[in-house]
PDB file of C-alpha atoms in Angstrom:
ATOM      1  CA  MET A  23       6.558  24.708   9.896  1.00  0.00           C
ATOM      2  CA  SER A  24       7.544  21.337   8.371  1.00  0.00           C
ATOM      3  CA  THR A  25      10.237  19.288   9.962  1.00  0.00           C
ATOM      4  CA  PRO A  26      13.323  18.816   7.783  1.00  0.00           C
ATOM      5  CA  GLN A  27      13.655  15.323   6.417  1.00  0.00           C
ATOM      6  CA  LYS A  28      16.577  13.238   7.865  1.00  0.00           C
ATOM      7  CA  SER A  29      18.886  11.504   5.516  1.00  0.00           C
ATOM      8  CA  LEU A  30      19.977   7.928   6.180  1.00  0.00           C
ATOM      9  CA  THR A  31      23.288   7.574   8.081  1.00  0.00           C
ATOM     10  CA  LEU A  32      23.271   3.869   8.907  1.00  0.00           C
ATOM     11  CA  TYR A  33      22.523   0.925   6.556  1.00  0.00           C
ATOM     12  CA  THR A  34      23.008  -2.849   6.704  1.00  0.00           C
ATOM     13  CA  SER A  35      22.343  -5.508   4.268  1.00  0.00           C
ATOM     14  CA  PRO A  36      23.260  -9.118   3.666  1.00  0.00           C
ATOM     15  CA  LEU A  37      25.778  -9.784   0.748  1.00  0.00           C
ATOM     16  CA  THR A  38      26.800 -12.940  -1.185  1.00  0.00           C
ATOM     17  CA  GLN A  39      30.464 -13.654  -1.423  1.00  0.00           C
ATOM     18  CA  GLU A  40      30.430 -12.535  -5.096  1.00  0.00           C
ATOM     19  CA  GLN A  41      28.722  -9.236  -4.147  1.00  0.00           C
ATOM     20  CA  ALA A  42      31.328  -8.632  -1.409  1.00  0.00           C
ATOM     21  CA  ALA A  43      34.146  -9.253  -3.864  1.00  0.00           C
ATOM     22  CA  LYS A  44      32.474  -7.004  -6.470  1.00  0.00           C
ATOM     23  CA  LEU A  45      32.025  -4.188  -3.938  1.00  0.00           C
ATOM     24  CA  LYS A  46      35.635  -4.368  -2.887  1.00  0.00           C
ATOM     25  CA  LYS A  47      36.701  -3.855  -6.508  1.00  0.00           C
ATOM     26  CA  LEU A  48      34.386  -0.841  -6.728  1.00  0.00           C
ATOM     27  CA  LEU A  49      35.705   0.650  -3.516  1.00  0.00           C
ATOM     28  CA  LEU A  50      39.363   0.160  -4.720  1.00  0.00           C
ATOM     29  CA  GLU A  51      38.615   1.903  -8.069  1.00  0.00           C
ATOM     30  CA  GLU A  52      36.927   4.758  -6.152  1.00  0.00           C
ATOM     31  CA  GLY A  53      40.053   5.403  -3.946  1.00  0.00           C
ATOM     32  CA  TYR A  54      38.715   4.255  -0.667  1.00  0.00           C
ATOM     33  CA  ARG A  55      41.328   3.733   2.132  1.00  0.00           C
ATOM     34  CA  PHE A  56      41.420   0.220   3.492  1.00  0.00           C
ATOM     35  CA  GLU A  57      42.459  -0.822   7.000  1.00  0.00           C
ATOM     36  CA  PRO A  58      42.236  -4.010   8.979  1.00  0.00           C
ATOM     37  CA  LYS A  59      39.416  -4.398  11.391  1.00  0.00           C
ATOM     38  CA  PRO A  60      38.392  -7.392  13.563  1.00  0.00           C
ATOM     39  CA  TYR A  61      35.689  -9.774  12.195  1.00  0.00           C
ATOM     40  CA  THR A  62      35.600  -8.052   8.709  1.00  0.00           C
ATOM     41  CA  LEU A  63      36.433  -9.225   5.332  1.00  0.00           C
ATOM     42  CA  TYR A  64      37.432  -5.668   4.774  1.00  0.00           C
ATOM     43  CA  TYR A  65      36.881  -2.102   6.100  1.00  0.00           C
ATOM     44  CA  ALA A  66      37.182   1.025   3.897  1.00  0.00           C
ATOM     45  CA  SER A  67      36.444   4.736   4.332  1.00  0.00           C
ATOM     46  CA  LYS A  68      36.307   7.896   2.224  1.00  0.00           C
ATOM     47  CA  GLU A  69      35.304  11.351   3.018  1.00  0.00           C
ATOM     48  CA  LYS A  70      31.945  11.002   5.066  1.00  0.00           C
ATOM     49  CA  LEU A  71      31.362   7.288   4.525  1.00  0.00           C
ATOM     50  CA  ASN A  72      32.598   4.133   6.387  1.00  0.00           C
ATOM     51  CA  VAL A  73      32.097   0.658   4.779  1.00  0.00           C
ATOM     52  CA  ALA A  74      32.487  -2.428   6.828  1.00  0.00           C
ATOM     53  CA  VAL A  75      31.912  -5.973   5.262  1.00  0.00           C
ATOM     54  CA  TYR A  76      31.681  -8.498   8.061  1.00  0.00           C
ATOM     55  CA  GLU A  77      32.756 -12.152   7.628  1.00  0.00           C
ATOM     56  CA  LYS A  78      29.606 -13.422   9.339  1.00  0.00           C
ATOM     57  CA  GLY A  79      26.943 -13.415   6.632  1.00  0.00           C
ATOM     58  CA  PRO A  80      28.685 -11.746   5.012  1.00  0.00           C
ATOM     59  CA  LYS A  81      26.935  -8.490   5.476  1.00  0.00           C
ATOM     60  CA  ILE A  82      27.671  -4.795   4.834  1.00  0.00           C
ATOM     61  CA  VAL A  83      27.346  -1.973   7.330  1.00  0.00           C
ATOM     62  CA  LEU A  84      27.486   1.642   6.022  1.00  0.00           C
ATOM     63  CA  GLN A  85      27.929   4.605   8.339  1.00  0.00           C
ATOM     64  CA  GLY A  86      28.158   8.240   7.720  1.00  0.00           C
ATOM     65  CA  LYS A  87      26.531  11.245   5.923  1.00  0.00           C
ATOM     66  CA  GLY A  88      27.255   9.698   2.536  1.00  0.00           C
ATOM     67  CA  THR A  89      25.295   6.552   3.272  1.00  0.00           C
ATOM     68  CA  GLU A  90      22.089   7.268   1.509  1.00  0.00           C
ATOM     69  CA  ASP A  91      23.515   8.425  -1.809  1.00  0.00           C
ATOM     70  CA  PHE A  92      25.892   5.468  -1.869  1.00  0.00           C
ATOM     71  CA  VAL A  93      23.123   2.979  -1.265  1.00  0.00           C
ATOM     72  CA  ARG A  94      20.752   4.610  -3.956  1.00  0.00           C
ATOM     73  CA  PHE A  95      23.411   5.229  -6.607  1.00  0.00           C
ATOM     74  CA  ARG A  96      26.156   2.679  -6.145  1.00  0.00           C
ATOM     75  CA  LEU A  97      25.342  -0.246  -3.937  1.00  0.00           C
ATOM     76  CA  GLU A  98      21.762  -1.001  -5.102  1.00  0.00           C
ATOM     77  CA  PRO A  99      22.220  -0.585  -8.866  1.00  0.00           C
ATOM     78  CA  GLU A 100      25.780  -1.911  -9.158  1.00  0.00           C
ATOM     79  CA  ILE A 101      26.112  -4.564  -6.411  1.00  0.00           C
ATOM     80  CA  LEU A 102      22.723  -5.615  -5.167  1.00  0.00           C
ATOM     81  CA  GLY A 103      20.882  -5.256  -8.457  1.00  0.00           C
ATOM     82  CA  GLU A 104      17.642  -4.198  -6.845  1.00  0.00           C
ATOM     83  CA  ALA A 105      16.263  -0.898  -5.620  1.00  0.00           C
ATOM     84  CA  LYS A 106      14.849  -1.088  -2.071  1.00  0.00           C
ATOM     85  CA  LEU A 107      15.705   2.049  -0.303  1.00  0.00           C
ATOM     86  CA  GLY A 108      12.889   4.506  -0.717  1.00  0.00           C
ATOM     87  CA  TYR A 109      10.829   2.249  -2.718  1.00  0.00           C
ATOM     88  CA  GLU A 110       8.360   1.625   0.088  1.00  0.00           C
ATOM     89  CA  GLU A 111       8.113   5.272   0.527  1.00  0.00           C
ATOM     90  CA  VAL A 112       6.688   5.601  -3.006  1.00  0.00           C
ATOM     91  CA  LEU A 113       4.248   2.665  -2.610  1.00  0.00           C
ATOM     92  CA  ALA A 114       3.251   3.325   0.943  1.00  0.00           C
ATOM     93  CA  PRO A 115       4.123   6.888   1.886  1.00  0.00           C
ATOM     94  CA  GLU A 116       1.750   6.832   5.015  1.00  0.00           C
ATOM     95  CA  MET A 117       4.256   4.526   6.689  1.00  0.00           C
ATOM     96  CA  TYR A 118       6.835   7.344   6.737  1.00  0.00           C
ATOM     97  CA  GLU A 119       4.474  10.121   7.720  1.00  0.00           C
ATOM     98  CA  PRO A 120       4.240  11.127  11.448  1.00  0.00           C
ATOM     99  CA  HIS A 121       1.981   8.757  13.289  1.00  0.00           C
ATOM    100  CA  PHE A 122       1.532   6.484  16.380  1.00  0.00           C
ATOM    101  CA  GLY A 123       1.574   2.735  16.042  1.00  0.00           C
ATOM    102  CA  ILE A 124      -0.268   0.624  18.690  1.00  0.00           C
ATOM    103  CA  ASP A 125      -0.042  -3.158  19.330  1.00  0.00           C
ATOM    104  CA  GLU A 126      -0.511  -5.547  22.175  1.00  0.00           C
ATOM    105  CA  SER A 127       1.090  -8.745  23.604  1.00  0.00           C
ATOM    106  CA  GLY A 128      -0.274 -11.379  25.928  1.00  0.00           C
ATOM    107  CA  LYS A 129      -3.860 -11.432  24.450  1.00  0.00           C
ATOM    108  CA  GLY A 130      -3.739 -15.230  23.780  1.00  0.00           C
ATOM    109  CA  ASP A 131      -1.661 -16.181  26.708  1.00  0.00           C
ATOM    110  CA  PHE A 132      -3.265 -17.653  29.874  1.00  0.00           C
ATOM    111  CA  PHE A 133      -0.518 -16.573  32.165  1.00  0.00           C
ATOM    112  CA  GLY A 134       0.763 -13.109  32.468  1.00  0.00           C
ATOM    113  CA  PRO A 135      -0.427  -9.528  31.636  1.00  0.00           C
ATOM    114  CA  LEU A 136      -1.968  -7.875  28.738  1.00  0.00           C
ATOM    115  CA  VAL A 137       0.463  -5.384  27.470  1.00  0.00           C
ATOM    116  CA  ILE A 138      -0.378  -2.555  25.064  1.00  0.00           C
ATOM    117  CA  ALA A 139       2.357  -0.356  23.669  1.00  0.00           C
ATOM    118  CA  GLY A 140       2.562   2.653  21.303  1.00  0.00           C
ATOM    119  CA  VAL A 141       5.474   4.206  19.406  1.00  0.00           C
ATOM    120  CA  TYR A 142       5.759   7.450  17.424  1.00  0.00           C
ATOM    121  CA  VAL A 143       7.566   7.601  14.092  1.00  0.00           C
ATOM    122  CA  ASP A 144       8.229  10.132  11.416  1.00  0.00           C
ATOM    123  CA  ARG A 145      10.229   9.536   8.180  1.00  0.00           C
ATOM    124  CA  GLY A 146      13.595   9.560   9.785  1.00  0.00           C
ATOM    125  CA  ILE A 147      12.633   7.193  12.654  1.00  0.00           C
ATOM    126  CA  ALA A 148      10.720   4.846  10.363  1.00  0.00           C
ATOM    127  CA  ARG A 149      13.878   4.503   8.115  1.00  0.00           C
ATOM    128  CA  ILE A 150      16.047   3.703  11.207  1.00  0.00           C
ATOM    129  CA  PHE A 151      13.646   1.137  12.340  1.00  0.00           C
ATOM    130  CA  LYS A 152      13.338  -0.523   8.895  1.00  0.00           C
ATOM    131  CA  ASN A 153      17.158  -0.584   8.535  1.00  0.00           C
ATOM    132  CA  ALA A 154      17.547  -2.103  11.989  1.00  0.00           C
ATOM    133  CA  GLY A 155      15.245  -4.965  11.117  1.00  0.00           C
ATOM    134  CA  ILE A 156      12.335  -4.014  13.307  1.00  0.00           C
ATOM    135  CA  GLN A 157       9.345  -6.116  12.354  1.00  0.00           C
ATOM    136  CA  ASP A 158       6.229  -7.727  13.807  1.00  0.00           C
ATOM    137  CA  SER A 159       7.354  -9.420  17.105  1.00  0.00           C
ATOM    138  CA  LYS A 160       5.463 -12.611  16.048  1.00  0.00           C
ATOM    139  CA  LYS A 161       8.086 -13.147  13.377  1.00  0.00           C
ATOM    140  CA  ILE A 162      10.935 -13.071  16.020  1.00  0.00           C
ATOM    141  CA  GLY A 163      11.563 -16.254  17.835  1.00  0.00           C
ATOM    142  CA  SER A 164      14.387 -15.085  20.061  1.00  0.00           C
ATOM    143  CA  ASP A 165      13.770 -13.199  23.309  1.00  0.00           C
ATOM    144  CA  LYS A 166      17.353 -11.791  23.052  1.00  0.00           C
ATOM    145  CA  ARG A 167      16.489 -10.357  19.613  1.00  0.00           C
ATOM    146  CA  ILE A 168      13.284  -8.795  21.028  1.00  0.00           C
ATOM    147  CA  ARG A 169      15.244  -7.091  23.720  1.00  0.00           C
ATOM    148  CA  ASP A 170      18.035  -5.899  21.325  1.00  0.00           C
ATOM    149  CA  LEU A 171      15.437  -4.348  19.062  1.00  0.00           C
ATOM    150  CA  ALA A 172      13.506  -2.818  22.016  1.00  0.00           C
ATOM    151  CA  LYS A 173      16.769  -1.132  23.024  1.00  0.00           C
ATOM    152  CA  ILE A 174      17.016   0.395  19.610  1.00  0.00           C
ATOM    153  CA  ILE A 175      13.527   1.630  19.720  1.00  0.00           C
ATOM    154  CA  LYS A 176      13.937   3.126  23.183  1.00  0.00           C
ATOM    155  CA  THR A 177      17.206   4.937  22.232  1.00  0.00           C
ATOM    156  CA  THR A 178      16.199   6.263  18.870  1.00  0.00           C
ATOM    157  CA  GLN A 179      15.897  10.026  19.140  1.00  0.00           C
ATOM    158  CA  GLY A 180      12.343  11.316  18.834  1.00  0.00           C
ATOM    159  CA  ALA A 181      10.755   7.883  18.937  1.00  0.00           C
ATOM    160  CA  VAL A 182       8.597   8.491  22.005  1.00  0.00           C
ATOM    161  CA  ASN A 183       6.775   5.471  23.386  1.00  0.00           C
ATOM    162  CA  SER A 184       4.149   4.417  25.973  1.00  0.00           C
ATOM    163  CA  VAL A 185       3.740   0.917  27.428  1.00  0.00           C
ATOM    164  CA  VAL A 186       0.649   0.050  29.469  1.00  0.00           C
ATOM    165  CA  GLU A 187       0.794  -3.202  31.459  1.00  0.00           C
ATOM    166  CA  ILE A 188      -2.462  -4.721  32.686  1.00  0.00           C
ATOM    167  CA  THR A 189      -1.473  -7.215  35.278  1.00  0.00           C
ATOM    168  CA  PRO A 190      -3.553 -10.366  35.728  1.00  0.00           C
ATOM    169  CA  VAL A 191      -5.273  -9.003  38.879  1.00  0.00           C
ATOM    170  CA  LYS A 192      -6.201  -5.756  37.076  1.00  0.00           C
ATOM    171  CA  TYR A 193      -7.080  -7.564  33.874  1.00  0.00           C
ATOM    172  CA  ASN A 194      -9.523  -9.877  35.740  1.00  0.00           C
ATOM    173  CA  GLU A 195     -11.037  -6.895  37.581  1.00  0.00           C
ATOM    174  CA  LEU A 196     -11.534  -4.936  34.322  1.00  0.00           C
ATOM    175  CA  PHE A 197     -12.859  -7.909  32.368  1.00  0.00           C
ATOM    176  CA  SER A 198     -15.423  -8.559  35.102  1.00  0.00           C
ATOM    177  CA  LYS A 199     -16.548  -4.924  34.693  1.00  0.00           C
ATOM    178  CA  ILE A 200     -16.275  -4.641  30.937  1.00  0.00           C
ATOM    179  CA  GLY A 201     -17.250  -8.183  30.070  1.00  0.00           C
ATOM    180  CA  ASN A 202     -15.611  -8.110  26.594  1.00  0.00           C
ATOM    181  CA  LEU A 203     -12.080  -8.553  25.398  1.00  0.00           C
ATOM    182  CA  ASN A 204     -12.512  -6.153  22.515  1.00  0.00           C
ATOM    183  CA  ARG A 205     -13.793  -3.435  24.864  1.00  0.00           C
ATOM    184  CA  LEU A 206     -10.853  -4.102  27.190  1.00  0.00           C
ATOM    185  CA  LEU A 207      -8.425  -3.816  24.342  1.00  0.00           C
ATOM    186  CA  ALA A 208     -10.007  -0.569  23.213  1.00  0.00           C
ATOM    187  CA  TRP A 209      -9.677   0.857  26.709  1.00  0.00           C
ATOM    188  CA  GLY A 210      -5.928  -0.112  26.699  1.00  0.00           C
ATOM    189  CA  HIS A 211      -5.323   1.242  23.172  1.00  0.00           C
ATOM    190  CA  ALA A 212      -7.113   4.561  24.274  1.00  0.00           C
ATOM    191  CA  ARG A 213      -4.810   4.820  27.345  1.00  0.00           C
ATOM    192  CA  VAL A 214      -1.632   4.417  25.179  1.00  0.00           C
ATOM    193  CA  ILE A 215      -2.876   6.930  22.595  1.00  0.00           C
ATOM    194  CA  GLU A 216      -3.708   9.332  25.398  1.00  0.00           C
ATOM    195  CA  ASN A 217      -0.252   9.007  26.847  1.00  0.00           C
ATOM    196  CA  LEU A 218       1.455   9.426  23.490  1.00  0.00           C
ATOM    197  CA  ALA A 219      -0.738  12.476  22.590  1.00  0.00           C
ATOM    198  CA  VAL A 220       0.613  14.203  25.669  1.00  0.00           C
ATOM    199  CA  LEU A 221       4.140  13.484  24.688  1.00  0.00           C
ATOM    200  CA  LYS A 222       3.613  14.361  21.004  1.00  0.00           C
ATOM    201  CA  PRO A 223       0.507  16.608  20.796  1.00  0.00           C
ATOM    202  CA  ASP A 224       1.103  17.507  17.133  1.00  0.00           C
ATOM    203  CA  CYS A 225       0.837  13.962  15.909  1.00  0.00           C
ATOM    204  CA  PRO A 226      -2.140  13.625  13.492  1.00  0.00           C
ATOM    205  CA  ARG A 227      -3.084   9.940  13.609  1.00  0.00           C
ATOM    206  CA  ALA A 228      -2.737   6.582  15.241  1.00  0.00           C
ATOM    207  CA  LEU A 229      -2.736   3.129  13.578  1.00  0.00           C
ATOM    208  CA  SER A 230      -3.473  -0.335  15.018  1.00  0.00           C
ATOM    209  CA  ASP A 231      -4.404  -3.779  13.936  1.00  0.00           C
ATOM    210  CA  GLN A 232      -8.145  -4.377  13.133  1.00  0.00           C
ATOM    211  CA  PHE A 233      -9.796  -5.840  16.159  1.00  0.00           C
ATOM    212  CA  ALA A 234     -12.980  -3.894  16.779  1.00  0.00           C
ATOM    213  CA  ASN A 235     -15.126  -1.006  15.801  1.00  0.00           C
ATOM    214  CA  PRO A 236     -12.933   2.016  16.060  1.00  0.00           C
ATOM    215  CA  LYS A 237     -15.792   3.779  17.859  1.00  0.00           C
ATOM    216  CA  LEU A 238     -14.876   1.639  20.902  1.00  0.00           C
ATOM    217  CA  ILE A 239     -11.528   3.307  21.100  1.00  0.00           C
ATOM    218  CA  GLU A 240     -12.918   6.775  20.263  1.00  0.00           C
ATOM    219  CA  ARG A 241     -15.404   6.520  23.219  1.00  0.00           C
ATOM    220  CA  SER A 242     -12.489   5.732  25.555  1.00  0.00           C
ATOM    221  CA  LEU A 243     -10.307   8.595  24.539  1.00  0.00           C
ATOM    222  CA  MET A 244      -9.982  11.599  26.771  1.00  0.00           C
ATOM    223  CA  ALA A 245      -9.052  15.311  26.036  1.00  0.00           C
ATOM    224  CA  HIS A 246      -5.608  14.884  24.525  1.00  0.00           C
ATOM    225  CA  GLY A 247      -6.551  11.843  22.255  1.00  0.00           C
ATOM    226  CA  LYS A 248      -9.774  13.328  20.963  1.00  0.00           C
ATOM    227  CA  THR A 249      -7.991  15.190  18.118  1.00  0.00           C
ATOM    228  CA  ILE A 250      -6.147  11.998  16.844  1.00  0.00           C
ATOM    229  CA  LYS A 251      -7.404  10.350  13.646  1.00  0.00           C
ATOM    230  CA  LEU A 252      -7.820   6.600  14.337  1.00  0.00           C
ATOM    231  CA  GLU A 253      -7.038   4.025  11.759  1.00  0.00           C
ATOM    232  CA  GLN A 254      -7.349   0.217  11.954  1.00  0.00           C
ATOM    233  CA  ARG A 255      -6.356  -2.290   9.242  1.00  0.00           C
ATOM    234  CA  THR A 256      -5.481  -5.914   8.975  1.00  0.00           C
ATOM    235  CA  LYS A 257      -1.732  -6.788   8.971  1.00  0.00           C
ATOM    236  CA  ALA A 258      -1.000  -3.359  10.407  1.00  0.00           C
ATOM    237  CA  GLU A 259       2.285  -4.883  11.839  1.00  0.00           C
ATOM    238  CA  SER A 260       3.854  -4.281   8.471  1.00  0.00           C
ATOM    239  CA  ASP A 261       3.823  -0.578   9.493  1.00  0.00           C
ATOM    240  CA  PRO A 262       7.180   0.386  11.343  1.00  0.00           C
ATOM    241  CA  ALA A 263       5.381   2.120  14.127  1.00  0.00           C
ATOM    242  CA  VAL A 264       3.072  -0.829  14.802  1.00  0.00           C
ATOM    243  CA  ALA A 265       5.927  -3.268  14.553  1.00  0.00           C
ATOM    244  CA  ALA A 266       7.973  -1.248  16.964  1.00  0.00           C
ATOM    245  CA  ALA A 267       4.974  -1.189  19.328  1.00  0.00           C
ATOM    246  CA  SER A 268       4.588  -5.022  19.072  1.00  0.00           C
ATOM    247  CA  ILE A 269       8.257  -5.454  20.150  1.00  0.00           C
ATOM    248  CA  LEU A 270       7.964  -3.107  23.136  1.00  0.00           C
ATOM    249  CA  ALA A 271       4.803  -4.830  24.197  1.00  0.00           C
ATOM    250  CA  ARG A 272       6.409  -8.307  23.805  1.00  0.00           C
ATOM    251  CA  GLU A 273       9.443  -7.231  25.742  1.00  0.00           C
ATOM    252  CA  ARG A 274       7.363  -6.180  28.740  1.00  0.00           C
ATOM    253  CA  PHE A 275       5.356  -9.399  28.544  1.00  0.00           C
ATOM    254  CA  ILE A 276       8.367 -11.750  28.563  1.00  0.00           C
ATOM    255  CA  ASP A 277       9.905  -9.735  31.350  1.00  0.00           C
ATOM    256  CA  TRP A 278       6.922 -10.284  33.552  1.00  0.00           C
ATOM    257  CA  LEU A 279       6.819 -14.044  32.841  1.00  0.00           C
ATOM    258  CA  GLU A 280      10.658 -14.306  33.568  1.00  0.00           C
ATOM    259  CA  LYS A 281      10.240 -12.408  36.794  1.00  0.00           C
ATOM    260  CA  ALA A 282       7.224 -14.577  37.854  1.00  0.00           C
ATOM    261  CA  GLY A 283       9.351 -17.651  36.896  1.00  0.00           C
ATOM    262  CA  ARG A 284      12.196 -16.676  39.133  1.00  0.00           C
ATOM    263  CA  THR A 285       9.761 -16.070  42.011  1.00  0.00           C
ATOM    264  CA  GLU A 286       8.097 -19.460  41.541  1.00  0.00           C
ATOM    265  CA  GLY A 287      11.370 -21.420  40.796  1.00  0.00           C
ATOM    266  CA  LYS A 288       9.850 -22.720  37.500  1.00  0.00           C
ATOM    267  CA  ALA A 289       9.298 -21.466  33.983  1.00  0.00           C
ATOM    268  CA  ILE A 290       5.875 -19.868  33.330  1.00  0.00           C
ATOM    269  CA  PRO A 291       4.918 -21.052  29.897  1.00  0.00           C
ATOM    270  CA  ARG A 292       3.230 -19.019  27.224  1.00  0.00           C
ATOM    271  CA  GLY A 293       0.055 -19.690  25.268  1.00  0.00           C
ATOM    272  CA  ALA A 294      -2.678 -22.099  26.593  1.00  0.00           C
ATOM    273  CA  SER A 295      -1.086 -25.564  26.068  1.00  0.00           C
ATOM    274  CA  ALA A 296      -1.023 -28.708  28.101  1.00  0.00           C
ATOM    275  CA  GLN A 297       2.051 -27.453  29.745  1.00  0.00           C
ATOM    276  CA  VAL A 298       0.283 -24.308  30.763  1.00  0.00           C
ATOM    277  CA  LYS A 299      -2.504 -26.485  32.415  1.00  0.00           C
ATOM    278  CA  LEU A 300       0.153 -28.483  34.276  1.00  0.00           C
ATOM    279  CA  VAL A 301       1.810 -25.389  35.810  1.00  0.00           C
ATOM    280  CA  ALA A 302      -1.665 -23.977  36.624  1.00  0.00           C
ATOM    281  CA  ARG A 303      -2.419 -27.208  38.544  1.00  0.00           C
ATOM    282  CA  GLU A 304       0.932 -27.001  40.401  1.00  0.00           C
ATOM    283  CA  LEU A 305       0.320 -23.388  41.400  1.00  0.00           C
ATOM    284  CA  ILE A 306      -3.123 -24.264  42.740  1.00  0.00           C
ATOM    285  CA  ALA A 307      -1.750 -27.307  44.703  1.00  0.00           C
ATOM    286  CA  LYS A 308       0.898 -25.084  46.270  1.00  0.00           C
ATOM    287  CA  TYR A 309      -1.077 -21.954  47.065  1.00  0.00           C
ATOM    288  CA  GLY A 310      -4.815 -22.712  46.612  1.00  0.00           C
ATOM    289  CA  ALA A 311      -7.277 -21.868  43.792  1.00  0.00           C
ATOM    290  CA  GLU A 312      -7.477 -18.180  45.029  1.00  0.00           C
ATOM    291  CA  PHE A 313      -3.869 -17.685  43.922  1.00  0.00           C
ATOM    292  CA  LEU A 314      -4.547 -18.348  40.174  1.00  0.00           C
ATOM    293  CA  PRO A 315      -6.125 -14.856  39.452  1.00  0.00           C
ATOM    294  CA  LYS A 316      -2.816 -13.257  40.396  1.00  0.00           C
ATOM    295  CA  MET A 317      -1.058 -15.126  37.565  1.00  0.00           C
ATOM    296  CA  ALA A 318      -3.678 -15.856  34.885  1.00  0.00           C
ATOM    297  CA  LYS A 319      -6.603 -14.518  32.896  1.00  0.00           C
ATOM    298  CA  MET A 320      -9.567 -16.101  34.467  1.00  0.00           C
ATOM    299  CA  HIS A 321     -12.053 -15.931  31.532  1.00  0.00           C
ATOM    300  CA  PHE A 322      -9.939 -18.415  29.564  1.00  0.00           C
ATOM    301  CA  LYS A 323     -11.463 -21.885  29.267  1.00  0.00           C
ATOM    302  CA  THR A 324      -8.146 -23.152  30.772  1.00  0.00           C
ATOM    303  CA  ALA A 325      -9.088 -21.595  34.119  1.00  0.00           C
ATOM    304  CA  ALA A 326     -12.480 -23.314  34.266  1.00  0.00           C
ATOM    305  CA  GLU A 327     -10.880 -26.657  33.294  1.00  0.00           C
ATOM    306  CA  VAL A 328      -8.011 -26.703  35.950  1.00  0.00           C
ATOM    307  CA  LEU A 329     -10.421 -25.361  38.611  1.00  0.00           C
ATOM    308  CA  LYS A 330     -13.076 -27.994  37.796  1.00  0.00           C
ATOM    309  CA  GLU A 331     -10.446 -30.769  38.271  1.00  0.00           C
ATOM    310  CA  GLU A 332      -9.609 -29.286  41.765  1.00  0.00           C
TER     311      GLU A 332
END
């Protein structure tokens, strides 16, 4: 039996001052009731729709059961002058079909874990994510924004997720056994898919960014994941499920670094820069070379360089 499609009940969009004024005129003509609200240029409501236009931006926030019709038939054609809502669903319908999205964080960072996350979406969840501004975590520079979006993902009804954190100690142990980053990634992706397949056994497919032969993941899947159709493609982060997964993975990664930084009394930097080498040297000087594998990925050239200096 097919799941009934959810209609949009929350929508936000930036407006120009001219668009905000034009929208107010439209709402007045339509008989909306206006009332003062903090931080808004105006707030109006009618039947099953609330319209708030905030000073900052300005931006519009629509809420209520009438949201989707208002966006499609009034806001986009008469105020915004462009049709966005539903357009992607015509061009890329697979984004809105039930599927898992998988992505990772920490792969290129010397310090910290490798985190792999997965999120389930269907049409209703994908729309909520798109409307909330959920996108590839690499396009988001603010840790606060990452955490705000992660909260939306975790609290969206039906959007089950799984996060696998491979700590530096475990990462180094697995890498020494597997000997290849792509194989290690495939192992992590398979664990996440397996976890999600238990939570959502009727999901037909999983999507991730192109990083290796899909056969690597297939070989690592166990009983629950064997029925999943695996897809990989470049720029998969444009997909709402993969984008959501990238945010959950990034959140867990930055949480680990922050916790480690509090323990050490110093910021643990990202990437593999000169600052990273400096902190690595300081940790070795403080605790000895044997401490480094607890904090860092030892197959990086950075490890060989700082250990050679010692």
